[in-house]
Amino acid sequence: MQLLLAGLKALLLVFLLPWPGTGQFHVIGPHSSIIALVGEEAVLPCHLSPPMDAQNMEIKWYRSNHSGLLHHHRASQELLEQQSPEYQGRTELLKENITKGQVALRIHPIHPSDGGNYSCFFVSSTYHNEARFKVLVTGLGTDPHIHVETAPVKGLELTCTSLGWYPEPEVRWEDSEKWHLAPDSEMKTLDGNGLFHVETSIMVDRSSNVSCFIRNPILSVEKGVYVSIADAVFPRTCTWMVVLAVLISFLVFGLANCVLCMRVRKTKGSLKKKYELLIKQKGETEKENAELLEKCGLNKIRKFAEDIILDEATAHPYLAVSPDGKSVQSMSDKRDVPNNPERFDTMPALLGQSTFSAGNHYWEVEVAGNSKWTLGLCVDSVSRKGQYIPAKPEKGFWTLCLKDGRYKALASPSSILNVPGPLSKVGIFLKYEEGSISFYNVAEYTILYTFKSKFTQPLKPYFYPGPNSGLSIVKVPATNPDSPP
């Protein structure tokens, strides 16, 4: 009897499953929870199984069991009149592969309140289905800082502070033997952005060596700071010795001033003549001299210049590479290109042909006039199919970008750069064995940002030109053979 019931259940499941050609489908969402960083962007992918054209379908994104509408797409139109207020201006439907039933919703920037349950809902003329998944919002705060104050009885009070954490972080103190120490006070408060500010204090004696650690429970990443306190911090010098030392210092300082004044008066005329003669011979101001020195430094780096050629085989279908492989342009229409394994099909990006697994390498990219771009390096094995991957070091990317009018180093967390004017050329310098990638403002001969890492895989140049714009590889000028080595 049990065998007969089992057979009937199996037969019923067969009839309930969608049959090919019936117009039925499954909606497949992320297989695991999506981790989203506060202030960054999150991409929520969904696709149809079996694959089919979803251009004429109605697609809705909901929050928490249809309680809040994030985005509404129907018949190639975005219908956002009923969109929840907290998501207005923060969502974008990525539909490059909608004819294959693949779409994704981009949310930017991520707020702490964005964590929770989500669903994507597809409706055709004959059928509907949805997928549900979870988004975990998190924020990795600033490096902890320890402030030291003397206490009247017990020695020192150490206060460890850090901000920008989400969710509520874990805090601990350790001594030099890795034993946990109980804090005397601990406060975790929410700031105006919904992020946690941490402040914890502990009393120690004069010879303590302690560390303060703050840990993100979602990312399982922690940041720490170490402080060593010796008896030297507490000088026991007698008062009369202090007074004597101060008097001697003043006396030495006064004598030195007298000698200096005499030498200045004696040599003022000759120095002035030598300075005027130097300016006449060189024809340069002090500012020009400083710029020349920095340019020599850039000449030193340019000795490692590479002839970078863009790899058309990796270019997204909406990107067109010039015949010489030196420039790339974003297109409004999708190109008919082979869907080879090397090609990006979600991120509108491409790679350079060069692969670096050792040595020093430098190249320059023209970015003038672009309102949005990303440049840098990534591991050769980076995934290029089916999903959006944040260009972060933990994902195998070391990049600099321009977005929303701000220049950022896409570290973890991202670092906003103070750039006085629009960049025209960006130099990229890889030192593989040293584990560093530096970005240069070529026009000003200044460093914009340096990543520090340990490279274990071959790296390739990475390019994202942004919408309606392009990027060009610049021919690096020949270095001056007389420049400093």
PDB file of N, CA and C in Angstrom, residues 45-126:
ATOM      1  N   PRO A  45      20.076  39.401  -8.968  1.00  0.00           N
ATOM      2  CA  PRO A  45      19.792  38.762 -10.256  1.00  0.00           C
ATOM      3  C   PRO A  45      18.652  37.750 -10.171  1.00  0.00           C
ATOM      4  N   CYS A  46      17.862  37.669 -11.252  1.00  0.00           N
ATOM      5  CA  CYS A  46      16.829  36.645 -11.409  1.00  0.00           C
ATOM      6  C   CYS A  46      16.791  36.231 -12.878  1.00  0.00           C
ATOM      7  N   HIS A  47      16.457  34.940 -13.137  1.00  0.00           N
ATOM      8  CA  HIS A  47      16.319  34.488 -14.521  1.00  0.00           C
ATOM      9  C   HIS A  47      15.251  33.410 -14.618  1.00  0.00           C
ATOM     10  N   LEU A  48      14.784  33.187 -15.845  1.00  0.00           N
ATOM     11  CA  LEU A  48      13.716  32.234 -16.110  1.00  0.00           C
ATOM     12  C   LEU A  48      14.292  30.891 -16.500  1.00  0.00           C
ATOM     13  N   SER A  49      13.627  29.837 -16.075  1.00  0.00           N
ATOM     14  CA  SER A  49      13.982  28.481 -16.465  1.00  0.00           C
ATOM     15  C   SER A  49      12.706  27.744 -16.884  1.00  0.00           C
ATOM     16  N   PRO A  50      12.639  27.280 -18.154  1.00  0.00           N
ATOM     17  CA  PRO A  50      13.664  27.359 -19.198  1.00  0.00           C
ATOM     18  C   PRO A  50      13.820  28.794 -19.696  1.00  0.00           C
ATOM     19  N   PRO A  51      14.977  29.134 -20.315  1.00  0.00           N
ATOM     20  CA  PRO A  51      15.171  30.496 -20.809  1.00  0.00           C
ATOM     21  C   PRO A  51      14.130  30.873 -21.853  1.00  0.00           C
ATOM     22  N   MET A  52      13.602  32.089 -21.749  1.00  0.00           N
ATOM     23  CA  MET A  52      12.650  32.599 -22.733  1.00  0.00           C
ATOM     24  C   MET A  52      12.661  34.116 -22.710  1.00  0.00           C
ATOM     25  N   ASP A  53      12.151  34.707 -23.777  1.00  0.00           N
ATOM     26  CA  ASP A  53      12.130  36.159 -23.914  1.00  0.00           C
ATOM     27  C   ASP A  53      11.152  36.755 -22.901  1.00  0.00           C
ATOM     28  N   ALA A  54      11.655  37.698 -22.077  1.00  0.00           N
ATOM     29  CA  ALA A  54      10.808  38.325 -21.051  1.00  0.00           C
ATOM     30  C   ALA A  54      10.521  39.788 -21.360  1.00  0.00           C
ATOM     31  N   GLN A  55      10.773  40.224 -22.607  1.00  0.00           N
ATOM     32  CA  GLN A  55      10.573  41.635 -22.939  1.00  0.00           C
ATOM     33  C   GLN A  55       9.129  42.084 -22.743  1.00  0.00           C
ATOM     34  N   ASN A  56       8.183  41.217 -23.056  1.00  0.00           N
ATOM     35  CA  ASN A  56       6.768  41.591 -22.963  1.00  0.00           C
ATOM     36  C   ASN A  56       6.124  41.131 -21.663  1.00  0.00           C
ATOM     37  N   MET A  57       6.930  40.650 -20.737  1.00  0.00           N
ATOM     38  CA  MET A  57       6.393  40.220 -19.445  1.00  0.00           C
ATOM     39  C   MET A  57       6.330  41.404 -18.483  1.00  0.00           C
ATOM     40  N   GLU A  58       5.555  41.235 -17.439  1.00  0.00           N
ATOM     41  CA  GLU A  58       5.511  42.192 -16.353  1.00  0.00           C
ATOM     42  C   GLU A  58       6.450  41.685 -15.251  1.00  0.00           C
ATOM     43  N   ILE A  59       7.388  42.536 -14.841  1.00  0.00           N
ATOM     44  CA  ILE A  59       8.386  42.130 -13.844  1.00  0.00           C
ATOM     45  C   ILE A  59       8.301  43.087 -12.669  1.00  0.00           C
ATOM     46  N   LYS A  60       8.139  42.533 -11.475  1.00  0.00           N
ATOM     47  CA  LYS A  60       8.057  43.348 -10.270  1.00  0.00           C
ATOM     48  C   LYS A  60       9.056  42.836  -9.244  1.00  0.00           C
ATOM     49  N   TRP A  61       9.635  43.782  -8.509  1.00  0.00           N
ATOM     50  CA  TRP A  61      10.525  43.455  -7.397  1.00  0.00           C
ATOM     51  C   TRP A  61       9.857  43.947  -6.118  1.00  0.00           C
ATOM     52  N   TYR A  62       9.755  43.037  -5.150  1.00  0.00           N
ATOM     53  CA  TYR A  62       9.072  43.359  -3.905  1.00  0.00           C
ATOM     54  C   TYR A  62      10.010  43.191  -2.715  1.00  0.00           C
ATOM     55  N   ARG A  63       9.580  43.798  -1.626  1.00  0.00           N
ATOM     56  CA  ARG A  63      10.277  43.674  -0.341  1.00  0.00           C
ATOM     57  C   ARG A  63       9.325  43.044   0.663  1.00  0.00           C
ATOM     58  N   SER A  64       9.754  41.979   1.327  1.00  0.00           N
ATOM     59  CA  SER A  64       9.001  41.376   2.449  1.00  0.00           C
ATOM     60  C   SER A  64       7.568  41.014   2.067  1.00  0.00           C
ATOM     61  N   ASN A  65       7.439  39.951   1.277  1.00  0.00           N
ATOM     62  CA  ASN A  65       6.113  39.408   0.951  1.00  0.00           C
ATOM     63  C   ASN A  65       5.185  40.412   0.291  1.00  0.00           C
ATOM     64  N   HIS A  66       5.684  41.106  -0.718  1.00  0.00           N
ATOM     65  CA  HIS A  66       4.889  42.049  -1.523  1.00  0.00           C
ATOM     66  C   HIS A  66       4.420  43.267  -0.734  1.00  0.00           C
ATOM     67  N   SER A  67       5.038  43.544   0.404  1.00  0.00           N
ATOM     68  CA  SER A  67       4.598  44.686   1.210  1.00  0.00           C
ATOM     69  C   SER A  67       5.125  46.012   0.673  1.00  0.00           C
ATOM     70  N   GLY A  68       6.221  45.986  -0.088  1.00  0.00           N
ATOM     71  CA  GLY A  68       6.771  47.224  -0.627  1.00  0.00           C
ATOM     72  C   GLY A  68       7.284  47.011  -2.040  1.00  0.00           C
ATOM     73  N   LEU A  69       6.854  47.840  -2.983  1.00  0.00           N
ATOM     74  CA  LEU A  69       7.275  47.718  -4.379  1.00  0.00           C
ATOM     75  C   LEU A  69       8.596  48.449  -4.589  1.00  0.00           C
ATOM     76  N   LEU A  70       9.606  47.714  -5.096  1.00  0.00           N
ATOM     77  CA  LEU A  70      10.899  48.316  -5.383  1.00  0.00           C
ATOM     78  C   LEU A  70      10.956  48.834  -6.810  1.00  0.00           C
ATOM     79  N   HIS A  71      10.492  48.009  -7.748  1.00  0.00           N
ATOM     80  CA  HIS A  71      10.616  48.366  -9.161  1.00  0.00           C
ATOM     81  C   HIS A  71       9.539  47.624  -9.950  1.00  0.00           C
ATOM     82  N   HIS A  72       9.036  48.284 -10.992  1.00  0.00           N
ATOM     83  CA  HIS A  72       7.971  47.708 -11.815  1.00  0.00           C
ATOM     84  C   HIS A  72       8.308  47.953 -13.281  1.00  0.00           C
ATOM     85  N   HIS A  73       8.387  46.849 -14.045  1.00  0.00           N
ATOM     86  CA  HIS A  73       8.707  46.932 -15.472  1.00  0.00           C
ATOM     87  C   HIS A  73       7.618  46.185 -16.248  1.00  0.00           C
ATOM     88  N   ARG A  74       7.091  46.834 -17.293  1.00  0.00           N
ATOM     89  CA  ARG A  74       6.073  46.187 -18.114  1.00  0.00           C
ATOM     90  C   ARG A  74       6.140  46.739 -19.536  1.00  0.00           C
ATOM     91  N   ALA A  75       6.173  45.834 -20.522  1.00  0.00           N
ATOM     92  CA  ALA A  75       6.154  46.199 -21.930  1.00  0.00           C
ATOM     93  C   ALA A  75       7.220  47.255 -22.241  1.00  0.00           C
ATOM     94  N   SER A  76       8.464  46.995 -21.785  1.00  0.00           N
ATOM     95  CA  SER A  76       9.616  47.871 -22.048  1.00  0.00           C
ATOM     96  C   SER A  76       9.502  49.235 -21.395  1.00  0.00           C
ATOM     97  N   GLN A  77       8.651  49.385 -20.383  1.00  0.00           N
ATOM     98  CA  GLN A  77       8.501  50.654 -19.684  1.00  0.00           C
ATOM     99  C   GLN A  77       8.726  50.454 -18.186  1.00  0.00           C
ATOM    100  N   GLU A  78       9.287  51.501 -17.563  1.00  0.00           N
ATOM    101  CA  GLU A  78       9.485  51.496 -16.120  1.00  0.00           C
ATOM    102  C   GLU A  78       8.310  52.226 -15.477  1.00  0.00           C
ATOM    103  N   LEU A  79       7.526  51.537 -14.672  1.00  0.00           N
ATOM    104  CA  LEU A  79       6.341  52.107 -14.018  1.00  0.00           C
ATOM    105  C   LEU A  79       6.649  52.258 -12.535  1.00  0.00           C
ATOM    106  N   LEU A  80       7.023  53.469 -12.146  1.00  0.00           N
ATOM    107  CA  LEU A  80       7.535  53.680 -10.794  1.00  0.00           C
ATOM    108  C   LEU A  80       6.632  54.570  -9.950  1.00  0.00           C
ATOM    109  N   GLU A  81       5.380  54.774 -10.401  1.00  0.00           N
ATOM    110  CA  GLU A  81       4.477  55.642  -9.629  1.00  0.00           C
ATOM    111  C   GLU A  81       4.168  55.058  -8.258  1.00  0.00           C
ATOM    112  N   GLN A  82       4.110  53.733  -8.154  1.00  0.00           N
ATOM    113  CA  GLN A  82       3.778  53.077  -6.889  1.00  0.00           C
ATOM    114  C   GLN A  82       5.021  52.616  -6.125  1.00  0.00           C
ATOM    115  N   GLN A  83       6.187  53.039  -6.568  1.00  0.00           N
ATOM    116  CA  GLN A  83       7.428  52.614  -5.915  1.00  0.00           C
ATOM    117  C   GLN A  83       7.501  53.151  -4.487  1.00  0.00           C
ATOM    118  N   SER A  84       7.981  52.305  -3.571  1.00  0.00           N
ATOM    119  CA  SER A  84       8.139  52.728  -2.177  1.00  0.00           C
ATOM    120  C   SER A  84       9.058  53.942  -2.104  1.00  0.00           C
ATOM    121  N   PRO A  85       8.704  54.950  -1.308  1.00  0.00           N
ATOM    122  CA  PRO A  85       9.492  56.196  -1.262  1.00  0.00           C
ATOM    123  C   PRO A  85      10.962  55.978  -0.934  1.00  0.00           C
ATOM    124  N   GLU A  86      11.264  55.001  -0.071  1.00  0.00           N
ATOM    125  CA  GLU A  86      12.657  54.828   0.344  1.00  0.00           C
ATOM    126  C   GLU A  86      13.554  54.283  -0.777  1.00  0.00           C
ATOM    127  N   TYR A  87      12.946  53.821  -1.886  1.00  0.00           N
ATOM    128  CA  TYR A  87      13.741  53.307  -2.996  1.00  0.00           C
ATOM    129  C   TYR A  87      13.738  54.230  -4.216  1.00  0.00           C
ATOM    130  N   GLN A  88      13.055  55.342  -4.142  1.00  0.00           N
ATOM    131  CA  GLN A  88      12.974  56.240  -5.287  1.00  0.00           C
ATOM    132  C   GLN A  88      14.349  56.812  -5.613  1.00  0.00           C
ATOM    133  N   GLY A  89      14.714  56.719  -6.897  1.00  0.00           N
ATOM    134  CA  GLY A  89      16.010  57.209  -7.345  1.00  0.00           C
ATOM    135  C   GLY A  89      17.168  56.291  -7.034  1.00  0.00           C
ATOM    136  N   ARG A  90      16.890  55.101  -6.486  1.00  0.00           N
ATOM    137  CA  ARG A  90      17.985  54.200  -6.099  1.00  0.00           C
ATOM    138  C   ARG A  90      17.966  52.872  -6.846  1.00  0.00           C
ATOM    139  N   THR A  91      17.018  52.649  -7.749  1.00  0.00           N
ATOM    140  CA  THR A  91      16.931  51.358  -8.427  1.00  0.00           C
ATOM    141  C   THR A  91      17.124  51.514  -9.929  1.00  0.00           C
ATOM    142  N   GLU A  92      17.675  50.461 -10.527  1.00  0.00           N
ATOM    143  CA  GLU A  92      17.883  50.430 -11.976  1.00  0.00           C
ATOM    144  C   GLU A  92      17.772  48.980 -12.432  1.00  0.00           C
ATOM    145  N   LEU A  93      16.939  48.734 -13.453  1.00  0.00           N
ATOM    146  CA  LEU A  93      16.771  47.384 -13.984  1.00  0.00           C
ATOM    147  C   LEU A  93      17.836  47.129 -15.043  1.00  0.00           C
ATOM    148  N   LEU A  94      18.630  46.085 -14.858  1.00  0.00           N
ATOM    149  CA  LEU A  94      19.648  45.686 -15.828  1.00  0.00           C
ATOM    150  C   LEU A  94      19.035  44.634 -16.738  1.00  0.00           C
ATOM    151  N   LYS A  95      18.823  44.963 -17.998  1.00  0.00           N
ATOM    152  CA  LYS A  95      18.055  44.106 -18.902  1.00  0.00           C
ATOM    153  C   LYS A  95      18.779  43.810 -20.209  1.00  0.00           C
ATOM    154  N   GLU A  96      20.123  43.812 -20.195  1.00  0.00           N
ATOM    155  CA  GLU A  96      20.859  43.509 -21.417  1.00  0.00           C
ATOM    156  C   GLU A  96      20.522  42.124 -21.963  1.00  0.00           C
ATOM    157  N   ASN A  97      20.220  41.176 -21.063  1.00  0.00           N
ATOM    158  CA  ASN A  97      19.925  39.799 -21.482  1.00  0.00           C
ATOM    159  C   ASN A  97      18.470  39.422 -21.221  1.00  0.00           C
ATOM    160  N   ILE A  98      17.557  40.411 -21.316  1.00  0.00           N
ATOM    161  CA  ILE A  98      16.149  40.134 -21.032  1.00  0.00           C
ATOM    162  C   ILE A  98      15.539  39.198 -22.064  1.00  0.00           C
ATOM    163  N   THR A  99      16.078  39.192 -23.298  1.00  0.00           N
ATOM    164  CA  THR A  99      15.561  38.273 -24.323  1.00  0.00           C
ATOM    165  C   THR A  99      15.855  36.824 -23.968  1.00  0.00           C
ATOM    166  N   LYS A 100      16.813  36.603 -23.053  1.00  0.00           N
ATOM    167  CA  LYS A 100      17.110  35.248 -22.575  1.00  0.00           C
ATOM    168  C   LYS A 100      16.458  34.979 -21.222  1.00  0.00           C
ATOM    169  N   GLY A 101      15.643  35.936 -20.752  1.00  0.00           N
ATOM    170  CA  GLY A 101      14.987  35.761 -19.465  1.00  0.00           C
ATOM    171  C   GLY A 101      15.857  36.110 -18.287  1.00  0.00           C
ATOM    172  N   GLN A 102      16.958  36.873 -18.513  1.00  0.00           N
ATOM    173  CA  GLN A 102      17.877  37.233 -17.439  1.00  0.00           C
ATOM    174  C   GLN A 102      17.780  38.725 -17.162  1.00  0.00           C
ATOM    175  N   VAL A 103      17.447  39.082 -15.932  1.00  0.00           N
ATOM    176  CA  VAL A 103      17.404  40.477 -15.510  1.00  0.00           C
ATOM    177  C   VAL A 103      18.033  40.592 -14.126  1.00  0.00           C
ATOM    178  N   ALA A 104      18.336  41.801 -13.723  1.00  0.00           N
ATOM    179  CA  ALA A 104      18.861  42.042 -12.383  1.00  0.00           C
ATOM    180  C   ALA A 104      18.462  43.449 -11.960  1.00  0.00           C
ATOM    181  N   LEU A 105      18.261  43.633 -10.666  1.00  0.00           N
ATOM    182  CA  LEU A 105      17.917  44.945 -10.130  1.00  0.00           C
ATOM    183  C   LEU A 105      19.117  45.485  -9.369  1.00  0.00           C
ATOM    184  N   ARG A 106      19.584  46.676  -9.766  1.00  0.00           N
ATOM    185  CA  ARG A 106      20.688  47.326  -9.074  1.00  0.00           C
ATOM    186  C   ARG A 106      20.125  48.346  -8.090  1.00  0.00           C
ATOM    187  N   ILE A 107      20.583  48.301  -6.840  1.00  0.00           N
ATOM    188  CA  ILE A 107      20.190  49.260  -5.809  1.00  0.00           C
ATOM    189  C   ILE A 107      21.441  50.016  -5.376  1.00  0.00           C
ATOM    190  N   HIS A 108      21.374  51.350  -5.460  1.00  0.00           N
ATOM    191  CA  HIS A 108      22.539  52.180  -5.089  1.00  0.00           C
ATOM    192  C   HIS A 108      22.062  53.561  -4.649  1.00  0.00           C
ATOM    193  N   PRO A 109      22.581  54.051  -3.512  1.00  0.00           N
ATOM    194  CA  PRO A 109      23.470  53.349  -2.577  1.00  0.00           C
ATOM    195  C   PRO A 109      22.666  52.488  -1.610  1.00  0.00           C
ATOM    196  N   ILE A 110      23.330  51.522  -1.016  1.00  0.00           N
ATOM    197  CA  ILE A 110      22.686  50.644  -0.038  1.00  0.00           C
ATOM    198  C   ILE A 110      22.578  51.362   1.308  1.00  0.00           C
ATOM    199  N   HIS A 111      21.384  51.299   1.909  1.00  0.00           N
ATOM    200  CA  HIS A 111      21.148  51.837   3.241  1.00  0.00           C
ATOM    201  C   HIS A 111      21.116  50.700   4.262  1.00  0.00           C
ATOM    202  N   PRO A 112      21.419  50.973   5.520  1.00  0.00           N
ATOM    203  CA  PRO A 112      21.326  49.914   6.536  1.00  0.00           C
ATOM    204  C   PRO A 112      19.949  49.270   6.608  1.00  0.00           C
ATOM    205  N   SER A 113      18.911  50.033   6.300  1.00  0.00           N
ATOM    206  CA  SER A 113      17.545  49.515   6.375  1.00  0.00           C
ATOM    207  C   SER A 113      17.178  48.611   5.213  1.00  0.00           C
ATOM    208  N   ASP A 114      18.077  48.411   4.241  1.00  0.00           N
ATOM    209  CA  ASP A 114      17.747  47.609   3.061  1.00  0.00           C
ATOM    210  C   ASP A 114      17.841  46.113   3.306  1.00  0.00           C
ATOM    211  N   GLY A 115      18.325  45.689   4.455  1.00  0.00           N
ATOM    212  CA  GLY A 115      18.424  44.260   4.722  1.00  0.00           C
ATOM    213  C   GLY A 115      17.051  43.629   4.901  1.00  0.00           C
ATOM    214  N   GLY A 116      16.895  42.364   4.461  1.00  0.00           N
ATOM    215  CA  GLY A 116      15.625  41.659   4.647  1.00  0.00           C
ATOM    216  C   GLY A 116      15.316  40.726   3.489  1.00  0.00           C
ATOM    217  N   ASN A 117      14.031  40.363   3.391  1.00  0.00           N
ATOM    218  CA  ASN A 117      13.571  39.411   2.381  1.00  0.00           C
ATOM    219  C   ASN A 117      13.083  40.152   1.129  1.00  0.00           C
ATOM    220  N   TYR A 118      13.429  39.611  -0.043  1.00  0.00           N
ATOM    221  CA  TYR A 118      13.056  40.189  -1.319  1.00  0.00           C
ATOM    222  C   TYR A 118      12.460  39.109  -2.212  1.00  0.00           C
ATOM    223  N   SER A 119      11.745  39.557  -3.261  1.00  0.00           N
ATOM    224  CA  SER A 119      11.237  38.625  -4.266  1.00  0.00           C
ATOM    225  C   SER A 119      11.165  39.314  -5.616  1.00  0.00           C
ATOM    226  N   CYS A 120      11.420  38.533  -6.681  1.00  0.00           N
ATOM    227  CA  CYS A 120      11.222  39.028  -8.049  1.00  0.00           C
ATOM    228  C   CYS A 120      10.083  38.215  -8.664  1.00  0.00           C
ATOM    229  N   PHE A 121       9.149  38.886  -9.305  1.00  0.00           N
ATOM    230  CA  PHE A 121       7.860  38.327  -9.726  1.00  0.00           C
ATOM    231  C   PHE A 121       7.717  38.545 -11.233  1.00  0.00           C
ATOM    232  N   PHE A 122       7.579  37.456 -12.007  1.00  0.00           N
ATOM    233  CA  PHE A 122       7.404  37.515 -13.458  1.00  0.00           C
ATOM    234  C   PHE A 122       5.972  37.103 -13.817  1.00  0.00           C
ATOM    235  N   VAL A 123       5.334  37.869 -14.697  1.00  0.00           N
ATOM    236  CA  VAL A 123       3.962  37.585 -15.129  1.00  0.00           C
ATOM    237  C   VAL A 123       3.917  37.612 -16.651  1.00  0.00           C
ATOM    238  N   SER A 124       3.508  36.485 -17.271  1.00  0.00           N
ATOM    239  CA  SER A 124       3.255  36.443 -18.711  1.00  0.00           C
ATOM    240  C   SER A 124       1.748  36.474 -18.941  1.00  0.00           C
ATOM    241  N   SER A 125       1.314  36.338 -20.180  1.00  0.00           N
ATOM    242  CA  SER A 125      -0.127  36.347 -20.479  1.00  0.00           C
ATOM    243  C   SER A 125      -0.825  35.091 -19.989  1.00  0.00           C
ATOM    244  N   THR A 126      -0.047  34.039 -19.689  1.00  0.00           N
ATOM    245  CA  THR A 126      -0.669  32.771 -19.290  1.00  0.00           C
ATOM    246  C   THR A 126      -0.166  32.212 -17.970  1.00  0.00           C
TER     247      THR A 126
END
